[in-house]
Every structure is written in C-alpha cells, then in structure tokens.
PDB file of C-alpha atoms in Angstrom:
ATOM      1  CA  UNK A 247     -42.231  76.598 -37.783  1.00 51.00           C
ATOM      2  CA  UNK A 248     -40.240  75.891 -34.654  1.00 58.00           C
ATOM      3  CA  UNK A 249     -36.623  76.856 -34.080  1.00 72.00           C
ATOM      4  CA  UNK A 250     -34.414  74.405 -32.223  1.00 86.00           C
ATOM      5  CA  UNK A 251     -31.337  74.824 -30.008  1.00 86.00           C
ATOM      6  CA  UNK A 252     -29.240  73.904 -33.037  1.00 86.00           C
ATOM      7  CA  UNK A 253     -30.718  76.793 -35.038  1.00 86.00           C
ATOM      8  CA  UNK A 254     -32.430  74.537 -37.555  1.00 90.00           C
ATOM      9  CA  UNK A 255     -35.905  75.596 -38.588  1.00 90.00           C
ATOM     10  CA  UNK A 256     -38.438  72.829 -39.040  1.00 89.00           C
ATOM     11  CA  UNK A 257     -40.439  72.862 -42.240  1.00 86.00           C
ATOM     12  CA  UNK A 258     -44.216  72.737 -42.284  1.00 87.00           C
ATOM     13  CA  UNK A 259     -45.572  69.300 -41.382  1.00 87.00           C
ATOM     14  CA  UNK A 260     -42.130  68.211 -40.149  1.00 87.00           C
ATOM     15  CA  UNK A 261     -41.956  66.746 -36.657  1.00 88.00           C
ATOM     16  CA  UNK A 262     -38.902  66.654 -34.432  1.00 90.00           C
ATOM     17  CA  UNK A 263     -38.016  63.147 -33.312  1.00 89.00           C
ATOM     18  CA  UNK A 264     -34.886  64.012 -31.366  1.00 90.00           C
ATOM     19  CA  UNK A 265     -32.234  66.713 -31.117  1.00 91.00           C
ATOM     20  CA  UNK A 266     -28.971  65.349 -29.764  1.00 89.00           C
ATOM     21  CA  UNK A 267     -26.341  67.726 -28.446  1.00 87.00           C
ATOM     22  CA  UNK A 268     -22.909  66.197 -28.806  1.00 83.00           C
ATOM     23  CA  UNK A 269     -20.492  66.177 -25.881  1.00 73.00           C
ATOM     24  CA  UNK A 270     -17.548  68.043 -27.372  1.00 75.00           C
ATOM     25  CA  UNK A 271     -15.511  68.828 -24.250  1.00 72.00           C
ATOM     26  CA  UNK A 272     -15.359  65.721 -22.050  1.00 69.00           C
ATOM     27  CA  UNK A 273     -13.747  62.551 -23.330  1.00 65.00           C
ATOM     28  CA  UNK A 274     -16.099  60.187 -21.491  1.00 64.00           C
ATOM     29  CA  UNK A 275     -18.887  60.026 -18.958  1.00 66.00           C
ATOM     30  CA  UNK A 276     -16.731  59.363 -15.915  1.00 67.00           C
ATOM     31  CA  UNK A 277     -16.818  62.165 -13.333  1.00 74.00           C
ATOM     32  CA  UNK A 278     -13.124  63.038 -13.652  1.00 76.00           C
ATOM     33  CA  UNK A 279     -13.367  63.436 -17.437  1.00 74.00           C
ATOM     34  CA  UNK A 280     -16.578  65.454 -17.075  1.00 75.00           C
ATOM     35  CA  UNK A 281     -14.848  67.759 -14.570  1.00 82.00           C
ATOM     36  CA  UNK A 282     -11.828  68.158 -16.830  1.00 84.00           C
ATOM     37  CA  UNK A 283     -14.119  68.817 -19.801  1.00 82.00           C
ATOM     38  CA  UNK A 284     -15.961  71.460 -17.786  1.00 84.00           C
ATOM     39  CA  UNK A 285     -12.659  73.123 -16.897  1.00 89.00           C
ATOM     40  CA  UNK A 286     -11.653  73.181 -20.595  1.00 87.00           C
ATOM     41  CA  UNK A 287     -15.045  74.612 -21.485  1.00 85.00           C
ATOM     42  CA  UNK A 288     -14.775  77.404 -18.873  1.00 89.00           C
ATOM     43  CA  UNK A 289     -11.245  78.284 -19.981  1.00 91.00           C
ATOM     44  CA  UNK A 290     -12.373  78.434 -23.604  1.00 88.00           C
ATOM     45  CA  UNK A 291     -15.363  80.610 -22.665  1.00 87.00           C
ATOM     46  CA  UNK A 292     -13.114  83.008 -20.722  1.00 90.00           C
ATOM     47  CA  UNK A 293     -10.876  83.240 -23.779  1.00 90.00           C
ATOM     48  CA  UNK A 294     -13.948  83.802 -25.960  1.00 89.00           C
ATOM     49  CA  UNK A 295     -14.296  80.447 -27.704  1.00 90.00           C
ATOM     50  CA  UNK A 296     -17.291  78.093 -27.801  1.00 88.00           C
ATOM     51  CA  UNK A 297     -18.260  75.123 -29.897  1.00 88.00           C
ATOM     52  CA  UNK A 298     -21.524  73.223 -30.178  1.00 89.00           C
ATOM     53  CA  UNK A 299     -22.547  70.197 -32.163  1.00 89.00           C
ATOM     54  CA  UNK A 300     -26.008  68.759 -32.780  1.00 92.00           C
ATOM     55  CA  UNK A 301     -27.591  65.894 -34.621  1.00 90.00           C
ATOM     56  CA  UNK A 302     -31.192  66.770 -35.478  1.00 91.00           C
ATOM     57  CA  UNK A 303     -33.474  63.865 -36.376  1.00 89.00           C
ATOM     58  CA  UNK A 304     -36.938  64.608 -37.737  1.00 88.00           C
ATOM     59  CA  UNK A 305     -39.499  62.404 -39.390  1.00 85.00           C
ATOM     60  CA  UNK A 306     -38.232  63.604 -42.793  1.00 84.00           C
ATOM     61  CA  UNK A 307     -34.477  64.227 -42.504  1.00 86.00           C
ATOM     62  CA  UNK A 308     -31.292  63.994 -40.477  1.00 89.00           C
ATOM     63  CA  UNK A 309     -29.111  67.109 -40.131  1.00 91.00           C
ATOM     64  CA  UNK A 310     -25.656  67.554 -38.580  1.00 90.00           C
ATOM     65  CA  UNK A 311     -24.910  71.040 -37.238  1.00 92.00           C
ATOM     66  CA  UNK A 312     -21.586  72.281 -35.902  1.00 90.00           C
ATOM     67  CA  UNK A 313     -20.990  75.874 -34.756  1.00 91.00           C
ATOM     68  CA  UNK A 314     -17.793  77.579 -33.618  1.00 91.00           C
ATOM     69  CA  UNK A 315     -17.868  80.976 -31.897  1.00 90.00           C
ATOM     70  CA  UNK A 316     -14.870  83.225 -31.320  1.00 89.00           C
ATOM     71  CA  UNK A 317     -14.430  86.543 -29.504  1.00 88.00           C
ATOM     72  CA  UNK A 318     -17.468  85.675 -27.360  1.00 87.00           C
ATOM     73  CA  UNK A 319     -20.110  86.522 -29.997  1.00 86.00           C
ATOM     74  CA  UNK A 320     -18.697  86.133 -33.509  1.00 89.00           C
ATOM     75  CA  UNK A 321     -19.674  82.977 -35.351  1.00 89.00           C
ATOM     76  CA  UNK A 322     -16.386  81.907 -36.904  1.00 91.00           C
ATOM     77  CA  UNK A 323     -17.713  78.727 -38.450  1.00 93.00           C
ATOM     78  CA  UNK A 324     -20.965  76.885 -38.990  1.00 92.00           C
ATOM     79  CA  UNK A 325     -21.401  73.634 -40.853  1.00 92.00           C
ATOM     80  CA  UNK A 326     -24.848  72.271 -41.678  1.00 93.00           C
ATOM     81  CA  UNK A 327     -24.900  68.880 -43.332  1.00 91.00           C
ATOM     82  CA  UNK A 328     -27.889  66.858 -44.489  1.00 90.00           C
ATOM     83  CA  UNK A 329     -27.380  63.124 -44.214  1.00 87.00           C
ATOM     84  CA  UNK A 330     -28.653  61.497 -47.380  1.00 86.00           C
ATOM     85  CA  UNK A 331     -30.273  58.082 -46.963  1.00 86.00           C
ATOM     86  CA  UNK A 332     -28.503  56.755 -50.040  1.00 86.00           C
ATOM     87  CA  UNK A 333     -25.072  57.544 -48.571  1.00 87.00           C
ATOM     88  CA  UNK A 334     -25.463  55.811 -45.188  1.00 90.00           C
ATOM     89  CA  UNK A 335     -24.073  52.284 -45.042  1.00 91.00           C
ATOM     90  CA  UNK A 336     -24.284  51.629 -41.326  1.00 93.00           C
ATOM     91  CA  UNK A 337     -25.852  53.128 -38.181  1.00 94.00           C
ATOM     92  CA  UNK A 338     -25.308  52.052 -34.610  1.00 94.00           C
ATOM     93  CA  UNK A 339     -23.859  52.876 -31.243  1.00 94.00           C
ATOM     94  CA  UNK A 340     -20.742  51.932 -29.353  1.00 92.00           C
ATOM     95  CA  UNK A 341     -20.227  51.575 -25.651  1.00 89.00           C
ATOM     96  CA  UNK A 342     -16.720  52.398 -24.514  1.00 82.00           C
ATOM     97  CA  UNK A 343     -15.667  51.717 -20.946  1.00 75.00           C
ATOM     98  CA  UNK A 344     -13.805  54.426 -19.151  1.00 67.00           C
ATOM     99  CA  UNK A 345     -12.424  54.245 -15.645  1.00 62.00           C
ATOM    100  CA  UNK A 346     -12.595  50.480 -15.774  1.00 60.00           C
ATOM    101  CA  UNK A 347     -16.170  49.403 -16.377  1.00 60.00           C
ATOM    102  CA  UNK A 348     -17.809  51.867 -14.020  1.00 67.00           C
ATOM    103  CA  UNK A 349     -18.382  54.845 -16.331  1.00 74.00           C
ATOM    104  CA  UNK A 350     -19.357  53.849 -19.870  1.00 80.00           C
ATOM    105  CA  UNK A 351     -19.499  56.381 -22.684  1.00 81.00           C
ATOM    106  CA  UNK A 352     -21.988  55.876 -25.509  1.00 87.00           C
ATOM    107  CA  UNK A 353     -21.294  57.003 -29.065  1.00 90.00           C
ATOM    108  CA  UNK A 354     -23.911  57.138 -31.811  1.00 92.00           C
ATOM    109  CA  UNK A 355     -22.174  56.585 -35.127  1.00 92.00           C
ATOM    110  CA  UNK A 356     -22.979  56.293 -38.767  1.00 92.00           C
ATOM    111  CA  UNK A 357     -20.769  55.359 -41.634  1.00 92.00           C
ATOM    112  CA  UNK A 358     -21.326  56.685 -45.105  1.00 88.00           C
ATOM    113  CA  UNK A 359     -19.433  56.281 -48.343  1.00 88.00           C
ATOM    114  CA  UNK A 360     -17.303  59.368 -47.649  1.00 85.00           C
ATOM    115  CA  UNK A 361     -16.972  59.614 -43.870  1.00 86.00           C
ATOM    116  CA  UNK A 362     -17.601  58.089 -40.481  1.00 88.00           C
ATOM    117  CA  UNK A 363     -19.198  60.276 -37.810  1.00 88.00           C
ATOM    118  CA  UNK A 364     -19.365  59.405 -34.105  1.00 88.00           C
ATOM    119  CA  UNK A 365     -21.144  61.592 -31.577  1.00 88.00           C
ATOM    120  CA  UNK A 366     -20.723  61.100 -27.848  1.00 85.00           C
ATOM    121  CA  UNK A 367     -24.162  61.117 -26.270  1.00 85.00           C
ATOM    122  CA  UNK A 368     -24.519  63.278 -23.161  1.00 79.00           C
ATOM    123  CA  UNK A 369     -25.706  61.343 -20.130  1.00 76.00           C
ATOM    124  CA  UNK A 370     -26.938  58.408 -22.187  1.00 78.00           C
ATOM    125  CA  UNK A 371     -27.412  54.823 -21.114  1.00 86.00           C
ATOM    126  CA  UNK A 372     -27.909  51.667 -23.180  1.00 90.00           C
ATOM    127  CA  UNK A 373     -31.620  52.399 -23.739  1.00 92.00           C
ATOM    128  CA  UNK A 374     -30.949  56.029 -24.731  1.00 91.00           C
ATOM    129  CA  UNK A 375     -28.256  55.048 -27.217  1.00 92.00           C
ATOM    130  CA  UNK A 376     -30.519  52.400 -28.749  1.00 94.00           C
ATOM    131  CA  UNK A 377     -33.385  54.903 -28.982  1.00 93.00           C
ATOM    132  CA  UNK A 378     -31.120  57.400 -30.794  1.00 92.00           C
ATOM    133  CA  UNK A 379     -29.875  54.749 -33.242  1.00 93.00           C
ATOM    134  CA  UNK A 380     -33.423  53.562 -33.938  1.00 93.00           C
ATOM    135  CA  UNK A 381     -34.666  57.121 -34.494  1.00 91.00           C
ATOM    136  CA  UNK A 382     -31.809  57.821 -36.916  1.00 91.00           C
ATOM    137  CA  UNK A 383     -32.500  54.613 -38.820  1.00 92.00           C
ATOM    138  CA  UNK A 384     -36.246  55.315 -39.005  1.00 88.00           C
ATOM    139  CA  UNK A 385     -35.660  58.835 -40.295  1.00 87.00           C
ATOM    140  CA  UNK A 386     -33.526  57.693 -43.221  1.00 86.00           C
ATOM    141  CA  UNK A 387     -35.043  54.281 -43.929  1.00 84.00           C
ATOM    142  CA  UNK A 388     -38.692  55.318 -44.093  1.00 70.00           C
ATOM    143  CA  UNK A 389     -38.885  59.079 -44.658  1.00 59.00           C
ATOM    144  CA  UNK A 390     -42.482  60.241 -44.760  1.00 57.00           C
ATOM    145  CA  UNK A 391     -43.555  62.053 -47.878  1.00 51.00           C
TER     146      UNK A 391
END
C-alpha cells in the first residue's frame, strides 16, 4: 500500500491515476498573482499556518482532502471526502483569463447535488485540464470492481 502526498493510503489492487494539489494561495497563474500568493504563503508559514488541498483520483474512487496546520506542526483541521458517483451531476474545467488573455488559470470543477467544488490546477494548460477532467469522469463513471 502506497502513501501519497495527501496522506491517503491506497487499498490493495488500487492504482493511482492522478493526485492533484490545489493552488490555495495564488488567485491565478499570472506571475504577479503567483508572487503575491507566495508572499501570503511565506507570511502564513512564519506565523505558523499552512493549508493544503488535494484531489486524489484512483481507478476505484475520487477523494477530496483538505488539511489545515496551525502553530507550525499541529493539525487543526483535516477533511477527507469521498465523491460518490451517484451524487455528481457535472464534471469539467473552466479557463479564466487573468492579466488580459496572457495568463489563463484552469479550474477543475464538479457539481453534485449538495455542492459545487472548483480546484485551481497548478501550472496546468488546456491539455492538462482536459486530462484531469477525463480522469475524474473515468474514475466515477466506470469504477473497476
């Protein structure tokens, strides 16, 4: 059983398709926003706060993981959520232009009956966003037994 950066343990005979780390600090992929996001991240780390978010897609399930750390080492919150195939109505990605049309940001999203989740993809392009959306869809549409 392998452990991932998100902390999720894979079950026997479960294969990782993709582990997506969400961009939680920068608002877009343009260099100015990335720099500002990095500054926020450093300030938060100096003050003892961190946050990480992941979307883990395997051949059998999709898991959302969010972790908040305070006082440099104390986990103050951790949410692990399994995405049920029966609850997902829509999966896709959005491209949002920032800084004119020069620095697009890509968001993988899914809409369920109770919520809508959008995750900014780090350093993604059109092909990467499409690959993530296809992997998500495959994991919930045709889960292997």
